[in-house]
Amino acid sequence: MTPHPTVLILPVALPLFLGAFSLLFQSMAPDRRVALQRILAGLGLFANMAVAGFLLFWVLQRGPQAFQLGLWPAPFGITVYLDTLTALMLAMVGLLSLLIYPFALETIDPERARLGFFPMLLFLLMGANGAFITGDLFNLYVFYEVLLMASFVLLTLGGTPSQINGGIRYVVLNLMGSMMLLLGAGITYGTLGTLNMAHIAVRMAEAPYTVQAVIAGLLLVAFGAKAAAFPAFFWLPSSYHTPHPVVTALFSGVLTKVGVYSLFRVFPLFFPTLLATWQPLLLTVAGLTMVIGVLGAFAQPTIRRLLSFHIISQIGYMLMGLGVALSPSTYGVGFGLALAILFLIHNQLVKTALLLGGGAVELEMGTGKLSELGGLVHSRPLQATLFLVAAFALAGFPPTSGFIGKLGLLEVTFAAGQWPIAAVSVFVSLLTTMSMIRLWQSIFWGKPRLSPPPGVRAPGRALWTTTPSAILVALSLAIGVAAQPMLTLVQTAASQAIDRAGYVRTVNPELTEQDRSLPLGIQSQRSEKAGG
Amino acid sequence: MTEIYLRLVDRILTPILLLIAIFLFLRGHDLPGGGFIAGLVAAAAIELTILALGSAATRDRYGPWLAPLLGIGLMVAVTAALIGMAGGGFFLGRWIQFEVAGETLKLGTPQLFDLGVMLVVVGMAVTYLLRLSEAAETPPPSTKHRETRP
Amino acid sequence: MLQRAPSKGLSASFALPKFSSSAHSPPLTENTSQTRKNTVLALCLTVLFVSAPLLWLLKPHRSFSFGWWAALPAAAVTLWQTLQLIPVGQGIFWVERYGWAPTLGLELALRLDGLALFFGLIITGVGTCIAFYTAHYFAGDPRQGFFYLLLYAFMASMLGLVWSDNLLALFVFWEGTSLTSYLLIAFKSEYKAAVDGARRALIVTTAGGLALLAGLVLLGLEAGTFSISGLLATPGIATAAVTPIALTLIFLGAFTKSAQFPFQFWLPGAMAAPTPASAYLHSATMVKAGIFLLARLHPAFSELPLWFWTLLLTGSFTMLLGSLSAIRYTDMKALLAYATVAVLGMLVLLLAFDSTYAYAAFVVTVIAHALYKAPLFLSAGIVDHAMGTRDLRKLAGLGRSLPLLAATVALAALSMAGVPPTLGYLAKELLLESGMKPLEQGQWLVGSLAYGAATLSALFMVGAILTLLWEAFFRRHPEEEGARLHHLPSFGFVAPALLLTLLGALGALAVDSVQNLLFAPAVAALAGEPVELHLKLWHGFTPVFLTSLAILGLGTAVFLARSPLRRLLNSLPAQLTSLFVYDQLVNALYRFAYRITTWIQGSPMAPQISVTLLSAALLVAYAFTHSSLASLPLLDSLEMPSLTEWLLCVLALFGALATIRARSRLSAIIALGVVGLTVTLFFLVFGAPDLALTQLLIEVLGIILLVLVFFRVRPDPDLDSGQGTSWRTISKLGMAAAMGFFGFAVVLINHISQVGESISPYFLENSYSIGRGSNVVNVILVDIRGYDTLGEITVLALAALGGYALLRSPQLPLLRRRIQMARRQNGAADQPTPPKTETGHD
Amino acid sequence: MTALMLALLVGLLFACGTYLVLQRGQIKLVLGLGLFTHAINLALFGTGRLTRGAPPLVDGETVKAAGSAAALFARYADPLPQALILTAIVISFGMTAFIVMLIFRRDALTGSDLLPGELAAVVNTADPFAKFTLRMQLPEAADDYDLLQYELDEVYDYPEREVENARE
């Protein structure tokens, strides 16, 4: 049975509805309200995961899907578009938020819960999902803002001085990014006369180089800033260590990845030629992102600061994959993108596991300062094991997902003849290992230096908080061991992502003609349907 | 003196502004106006009350409505969008037409959606204004190192 | 192919190839030699991998005779391998292939040829003894199970490494050995020495591993296959353009793993591992991985000068360095570790050559080393266990209290010193022989280098091992206060060492029967064709034998002169060691990282904003350099602006400048309001009443908001007055100019080129008929693009919630109270004790 | 030419906004962001066709009278950018309000009104690397110091020692 394409909107509508619903009880007694919001959030996250899983299954069966909101025909109304890449991202973000939920239940303080932590989870999810499935450039901007606003609130929830200070930087620098996105969308309309991404893809091919370059430049800065790529990453390390650890873990799996996803979505679709001509630029950005990120991690004194810098560093690998996405090589066009997607998924799993593990330590010991921690391996063997596997996965050791990603990217960059960036990635991989060893050794090895403050519940040992990490680590290992199915999956995703004709055809077959004139011939089926 | 003056303004202007808001809202689909503008005007009306009576009195007057306003607004908007799903499309307009005094009136989900927009705008603006006014009415915690530079 | 003159046939000669078909084609490919396909190799690996957690779960420290059980899986695999000696000797190999990530060329291909079997036998054979020994070493220790877990995981990785027939699978197992050895070295993780040693070992081997990976990928891509046998059979791979780079990278990998100069420094630090682990890692397995890899690739690349000279020079230098350093140390394990470095150098040196002497010497050295070094390490562990120390300065006269152990060590030492008739002697003979070979052929430089290095290093090895033997076991009085005997080791504790020693010492006597069964297949794999060996222990008073005698004599002299030698070596400046260089490098890296991060992240927000904005501006500027200014056809799409519009423009500009120049906050806010107002009017003029209304109302609300907040927020302290303002102002002005250009260009681009017409007419046409509203903007907002509006009001609602949360968050006094409470509760924990530096021995 | 004028105006607003944003002091930051918003709105406005004085209010008869969509488009202002700008205005209002609230909160917490870079040097959490000399310049804020000190505990005071720790 084919479901109605309206289900495509569920990843947005469901969290929004439940979030809005849980805001209805603002005048209720705080404790009861929080209890209700917890349940609603759990419900929403679970339902979202179910929907995302279903969508992934569906798209693998039936190929890409598109849906016109309000049945306004394609270039005029807003399109939502689902292909394997989108569905994978929906599923990953759904999974991460679902796994973070029990951790949040266990560790979030009543104050933050009262200030609306749980509805905000739903709104963040809505923003991310909306940014994933949209097929309209301006709509992408809107959902970026939803995501951003939800993240602002989550970041500053609780309002401690460090949160506020990090928050201001985060907000202002991200606003610069979304400003560029807005301008990019505006210019796209101004020059191409349309906002629908399929339509843009059609018309962008005819646009002169200058127009392409301006739009691409603006979008690159916008998405790059969101992804914390090289010159625009400052917001991340100044803010990620400040909120509650759950929030950091969630952010690491969602926020920067939305930026990376947008790059993956937009560049092969709009600028296939620029991917070749701008390859040096992209690879330089990728290399610098890697190096700066990992060097930053070297100098960090606390768990979450260190891990935050690693987020940046790993983004560089994904950009490297994007840089060689369309390079011809023995592996075929698009293989670089496939591996970048694989790396993205790997990074989401592993980074979240690390931040959850580190967050549990931080919550339990009352500090994340490496020089004060030590010797936890004996009291928390399970937690230590999970952290170790995740750390080595991040450093790219076999048999984890990190190895497959690293190996594949190395092969594909070598095959594309991009030796310098491959060398940089190898070097950064070494630095990552050094840094992860340092992190692991200072937390878990050596003599115990600090005993946990009295009266603190030990989240590190609770079932609710270790299970999510365990699942994440197990998934990472599973990808590493059963690599071929995953490779096939991301290859499908990449081949759909670079298939511009397929995208356009799915959105509206009549757009494929090279239209300089208004596509007014496309009359709406809406006029008949909407007649009631 | 100024207070009485403000009270008077509040008594007269606030209802007028609220009426204008409703008017702008209703005509919004055909003429300049609509949910945003109406919401902003309504917020301005409430701000006037805050200025005139202070935040506590304003809270007394609108209090029970304000807290869940955002939720209600969002719910209304989402519901309006979801109703459209019955016809096979998110945001699909559904309309009811009827004749009142010779005029064709049409009510539809877009207008319901617009109502949601208006409620959210009012809710947002008033949350800020009310809270900030409250804060402004209490003295800051420590004024010791307040600097005198203009 | 290989140059092979018929030798004068003293210790080795060649037989005719057994398979006539293999005379001219490489016989190692599956086409020519027989293969057997089954899952038995994978099964063996699985057995070892599964035993690891199984042994851990069995909680071995509770049972007394666990050693037998623990040795069982390794013994079984050894037994199976022993049974394969005959078929493999006949050129019948096991080959198995399992897909892993075939797209990436990664598959679990296993292939049991002579070399793999030879190394595999050593790995599991020594492993069996180690597993047995471990039960005694860790008797009653609850961490015994965990040690077995790591030990078996390591053993399985090592076995997988030598068995794999895929470059990437080999790398996977390679990294597996790195990881497990990291955990093994840091097994006593409370000790700083263990943790530091482990980290250094992992970092060095990972660095090499990554270089190796890059090299393997390059080779694989060049050859078009990642299969090792396929690679070796690829014609022209040795002369490909990429090969020198790939080989250099692979050398890096092999040399770091096998502790070649200048990477040998991690090996002594790795001695912090529990003794069974050190014995296993450094006699038979981990350090041999690099050697094994070189041996694997030898048939394809040995003709290259790069290969020859790199291996020759690195090997001989490492050999000298290791043997010279060994004598310096009084820690038994450190001494043995440096002796290991020397042997590893020897093996690398041997791999440089292309002669059957060298191959035979290589093979015999590998096994001889495994059979004497493992017992020596194990004995060091027993001494440590029994005496509580393994420092030679505190030991003496153990020969009397531990006679069996003393005999074991003495036998092993004889083998290490190369006294006939041990395997060590045979190995040394062959080594010298292969050094003699170039001399005979007139290659004086190479020959004298190899021969000289071999002689010198052998001599110092004799001195070192005699030192150990004498000082620990036979002299009467220790140099310092002697350690006391805690308890006698049981026979089971010593038995594994004794068994290995006996094999090593007496194995040479059975060389005739062993050589073609065990050595020949391995040599064949090295040579690339089947070989028959004729090794003999005794072949007259050749120059080589005389050199051997001289070595023993001079070695004794070195032993006698050990004290001044030690003093001399200890007086060398520490700056010369590669450990120092490494530490300096890492320090410099940290310092550099710290500085660059400070510079990047420590900056105030303004430069960070500038960078973000500037990157956009630069990209736009770049785009404009690619447009010809002649193509501006659309600029005059609208006629000249009217006076009102000019006025509005000027007013907006005035407002903006006033915002900058305003002296007080209120005036600045009002000036911003003026700008907003002109924007409103602008909208009104150009037919956007909805926009104008919204803008106006938002402006009003915004001003109220700003006034409310900034009425209360304390003003900025005057920070700008003072240093360096002029430069800052200039940079700000520059940024402003750049962004001004950016804005200008961004608007202009709309008019430079328009591809296709706007979709807007559709809205004008259909908003009334379909959307049922004549205000097109409103119809777009609530219907056509209502989804956008939905997102937008969500943003508003979230902003409201966020603002509410910020105002409702706990205020300062409350936070302060809490912090104080937390402090009081923590009390002592607030002041962390400074980390002490422990010097850990096991 | 009107387009050129608009471009000029947008450029100048951007320039002024940038200058303000780069100044120290949070009010200037907010005002600069306000100028940015105006600049962007005008830039978006410039992406459509500028039509003087004909708001896009089109009912059924007008559509019929005009005959074609192109004719309508020639006469009326472009409605799409207007809708986009409306959305953008409202969103940026929400953002500005939130930033203002952050500043308000920070003021309530720390009692000082420095820019993040400087404040971080005092509170030193967003910025472990900022120079510590600034702390000396603000003796008046001493009563908030136990809070600040708490935050300082989280990060390091002695960079050199931290390098050592990092090496460990």
Coordinates of C-alpha atoms in Angstrom, one line a residue, chain C residues 154 158 174 177-186 193-209 251-273 277-291 318 321 325 329 333-334 336-338 340-341 344 377 577-583 586:
Chain C
F154 CA 46.2 -9.4 20.5
M158 CA 48.6 -10.8 15.1
W174 CA 47.9 -4.1 12.2
T177 CA 47.7 -5.1 17.4
S178 CA 48.5 -1.5 18.0
L179 CA 45.3 -1.1 20.0
T180 CA 45.5 -4.2 22.0
S181 CA 49.2 -3.6 22.8
Y182 CA 48.3 -0.1 23.9
L183 CA 45.9 -1.6 26.4
L184 CA 48.4 -4.3 27.4
I185 CA 51.2 -1.8 28.0
A186 CA 49.0 0.3 30.1
A193 CA 55.1 5.1 33.6
A194 CA 52.7 2.5 32.2
V195 CA 50.3 5.1 30.9
D196 CA 53.0 7.2 29.3
G197 CA 54.7 4.3 27.7
A198 CA 51.4 3.1 26.3
R199 CA 50.6 6.5 24.9
R200 CA 54.0 6.9 23.3
A201 CA 53.8 3.4 21.8
L202 CA 50.4 4.0 20.4
I203 CA 51.2 7.4 19.0
V204 CA 54.3 6.3 17.3
T205 CA 52.8 3.1 15.9
T206 CA 49.6 5.0 14.9
A207 CA 51.7 7.6 13.1
G208 CA 53.5 4.9 11.3
G209 CA 50.2 3.0 10.8
F251 CA 58.8 1.9 5.4
L252 CA 57.6 4.5 7.9
G253 CA 54.9 2.1 9.1
A254 CA 57.2 -0.9 9.3
F255 CA 60.0 1.0 11.0
T256 CA 57.8 2.5 13.6
K257 CA 56.2 -0.8 14.4
S258 CA 59.5 -2.7 14.4
A259 CA 61.3 0.0 16.4
Q260 CA 63.9 0.9 13.8
F261 CA 66.0 4.0 14.2
P262 CA 64.8 6.7 14.8
F263 CA 61.6 5.3 16.1
Q264 CA 63.1 2.8 18.5
F265 CA 62.4 5.0 21.6
W266 CA 58.9 3.7 22.3
L267 CA 60.1 0.2 22.8
P268 CA 61.8 0.5 26.2
G269 CA 58.8 2.6 27.5
A270 CA 56.5 -0.3 26.5
M271 CA 58.3 -2.4 29.0
A272 CA 55.9 -1.1 31.6
A273 CA 53.6 -3.8 30.5
A277 CA 52.8 -9.1 27.6
S278 CA 56.3 -7.7 27.1
A279 CA 57.6 -11.1 26.5
Y280 CA 55.0 -11.8 23.9
L281 CA 55.0 -8.4 22.2
H282 CA 58.7 -7.9 22.0
S283 CA 60.0 -11.3 21.4
A284 CA 57.7 -13.0 19.0
T285 CA 54.9 -10.8 17.8
M286 CA 54.2 -7.1 17.7
V287 CA 57.6 -5.8 16.7
K288 CA 57.9 -8.5 14.1
A289 CA 54.8 -7.1 12.4
G290 CA 56.8 -4.5 10.5
I291 CA 59.5 -7.1 9.7
T318 CA 69.5 0.2 14.4
L321 CA 72.5 1.4 18.3
S325 CA 72.4 0.7 24.3
Y329 CA 70.6 -0.5 31.3
K333 CA 63.6 -5.7 30.7
A334 CA 65.2 -2.5 29.4
L336 CA 66.4 -7.1 26.8
A337 CA 64.3 -4.5 25.0
Y338 CA 67.4 -2.8 23.5
T340 CA 65.5 -6.7 20.8
V341 CA 66.0 -3.5 18.9
L344 CA 65.1 -6.1 14.7
F377 CA 61.7 -11.9 29.3
T577 CA 68.3 10.5 22.0
S578 CA 65.4 10.2 19.7
L579 CA 63.1 10.2 22.7
F580 CA 64.3 13.7 23.4
V581 CA 63.6 14.7 19.9
Y582 CA 60.2 13.1 20.0
D583 CA 59.3 14.8 23.3
V586 CA 55.3 16.8 20.8

